[in-house]
Amino acid sequence: VATFGVVCGLVFFMIRVNAWEIGLIEVVAIIYFIGYALDYSLHIAFKYCSDDAMVQEKPEPFKNKKSVVRFQRTAFALKSMGSAVMGSAATTAGSSFFLVFCSLTFFTKLGAMCLTVTLLSVIIALGPLPAALMAFGPVRPGCRCCRRNHAAEGSAPKAAPRE
């Protein structure tokens, strides 16, 4: 959802704000920036899933156990990755800023799009994403499909037989 929001913001910036026609440069840039738009949100979500998040002390004001877990995981993700995300965004935005003033249209458009994606990505990764994780985030993240099957059998996963 975060990536979709960033890509929609980029397309809005290209079509409405700058009134660019969609050409080869813009299509390639959109495809390229889809992966880049995912980066900051993925880092926050990955740390949310970390088992280290549950080592912190539990906050008192929450009545619901799920809310406590979600808060702990979100706070851990923001404390451990927030500064790295901000630092990365600052260096990327700083370098993109200078491309905006180039005389070649290709570099001007590339710089403007990179700057836009960076700003939108960091805003979404540090704003709505943590809010969504605290409201709807999984309490026990990870793939439990294997755990259920093996827990029912009472054994650990076994290696596949060799042929």
PDB file of C-alpha atoms in Angstrom, residues 98-160:
ATOM      1  CA  PHE A  98      21.470  19.286  -7.868  1.00  0.00           C
ATOM      2  CA  LEU A  99      20.175  17.279 -10.835  1.00  0.00           C
ATOM      3  CA  VAL A 100      17.082  19.488 -10.962  1.00  0.00           C
ATOM      4  CA  PHE A 101      19.224  22.424 -12.109  1.00  0.00           C
ATOM      5  CA  CYS A 102      20.987  20.615 -14.982  1.00  0.00           C
ATOM      6  CA  SER A 103      20.658  21.939 -18.501  1.00  0.00           C
ATOM      7  CA  LEU A 104      19.799  18.536 -20.027  1.00  0.00           C
ATOM      8  CA  THR A 105      16.096  17.699 -19.771  1.00  0.00           C
ATOM      9  CA  PHE A 106      16.822  14.033 -19.012  1.00  0.00           C
ATOM     10  CA  PHE A 107      18.771  14.871 -15.852  1.00  0.00           C
ATOM     11  CA  THR A 108      16.298  17.548 -14.798  1.00  0.00           C
ATOM     12  CA  LYS A 109      13.394  15.113 -15.007  1.00  0.00           C
ATOM     13  CA  LEU A 110      15.361  12.323 -13.353  1.00  0.00           C
ATOM     14  CA  GLY A 111      16.373  14.599 -10.484  1.00  0.00           C
ATOM     15  CA  ALA A 112      12.843  15.906  -9.982  1.00  0.00           C
ATOM     16  CA  MET A 113      11.381  12.401  -9.980  1.00  0.00           C
ATOM     17  CA  CYS A 114      14.059  11.054  -7.632  1.00  0.00           C
ATOM     18  CA  LEU A 115      13.541  13.960  -5.255  1.00  0.00           C
ATOM     19  CA  THR A 116       9.770  13.433  -5.304  1.00  0.00           C
ATOM     20  CA  VAL A 117       9.998   9.680  -4.711  1.00  0.00           C
ATOM     21  CA  THR A 118      12.495  10.170  -1.890  1.00  0.00           C
ATOM     22  CA  LEU A 119      10.340  12.730  -0.102  1.00  0.00           C
ATOM     23  CA  LEU A 120       7.122  10.755  -0.538  1.00  0.00           C
ATOM     24  CA  SER A 121       8.770   7.481   0.497  1.00  0.00           C
ATOM     25  CA  VAL A 122      10.290   8.851   3.685  1.00  0.00           C
ATOM     26  CA  ILE A 123       7.068  10.634   4.644  1.00  0.00           C
ATOM     27  CA  ILE A 124       5.012   7.456   4.170  1.00  0.00           C
ATOM     28  CA  ALA A 125       7.591   5.189   5.845  1.00  0.00           C
ATOM     29  CA  LEU A 126       7.813   7.365   8.957  1.00  0.00           C
ATOM     30  CA  GLY A 127       4.203   8.556   9.123  1.00  0.00           C
ATOM     31  CA  PRO A 128       1.251   6.492   7.903  1.00  0.00           C
ATOM     32  CA  LEU A 129       3.102   3.152   7.887  1.00  0.00           C
ATOM     33  CA  PRO A 130       3.941   3.167  11.629  1.00  0.00           C
ATOM     34  CA  ALA A 131       0.391   4.352  12.384  1.00  0.00           C
ATOM     35  CA  ALA A 132      -1.006   1.470  10.334  1.00  0.00           C
ATOM     36  CA  LEU A 133       1.351  -0.997  12.036  1.00  0.00           C
ATOM     37  CA  MET A 134       0.195   0.169  15.471  1.00  0.00           C
ATOM     38  CA  ALA A 135      -3.457  -0.110  14.455  1.00  0.00           C
ATOM     39  CA  PHE A 136      -3.472  -3.219  12.260  1.00  0.00           C
ATOM     40  CA  GLY A 137       0.008  -4.769  12.403  1.00  0.00           C
ATOM     41  CA  PRO A 138       0.448  -8.481  13.022  1.00  0.00           C
ATOM     42  CA  VAL A 139       1.088  -9.456  16.626  1.00  0.00           C
ATOM     43  CA  ARG A 140       3.188 -12.467  15.644  1.00  0.00           C
ATOM     44  CA  PRO A 141       4.621 -11.619  12.209  1.00  0.00           C
ATOM     45  CA  GLY A 142       6.202 -14.182   9.956  1.00  0.00           C
ATOM     46  CA  CYS A 143       5.181 -17.226   7.989  1.00  0.00           C
ATOM     47  CA  ARG A 144       3.276 -19.552  10.275  1.00  0.00           C
ATOM     48  CA  CYS A 145       2.187 -22.009   7.618  1.00  0.00           C
ATOM     49  CA  CYS A 146       5.145 -24.292   8.373  1.00  0.00           C
ATOM     50  CA  ARG A 147       4.902 -23.799  12.130  1.00  0.00           C
ATOM     51  CA  ARG A 148       1.267 -24.932  12.280  1.00  0.00           C
ATOM     52  CA  ASN A 149       1.887 -28.138  10.394  1.00  0.00           C
ATOM     53  CA  HIS A 150       4.929 -29.082  12.465  1.00  0.00           C
ATOM     54  CA  ALA A 151       3.366 -28.022  15.737  1.00  0.00           C
ATOM     55  CA  ALA A 152       0.423 -30.315  15.038  1.00  0.00           C
ATOM     56  CA  GLU A 153       2.787 -33.192  14.289  1.00  0.00           C
ATOM     57  CA  GLY A 154       4.898 -32.382  17.334  1.00  0.00           C
ATOM     58  CA  SER A 155       8.142 -32.363  15.389  1.00  0.00           C
ATOM     59  CA  ALA A 156      10.562 -30.005  13.741  1.00  0.00           C
ATOM     60  CA  PRO A 157      10.741 -29.664   9.961  1.00  0.00           C
ATOM     61  CA  LYS A 158      12.549 -32.525   8.306  1.00  0.00           C
ATOM     62  CA  ALA A 159      14.822 -32.360   5.312  1.00  0.00           C
ATOM     63  CA  ALA A 160      13.480 -33.674   2.034  1.00  0.00           C
TER      64      ALA A 160
END
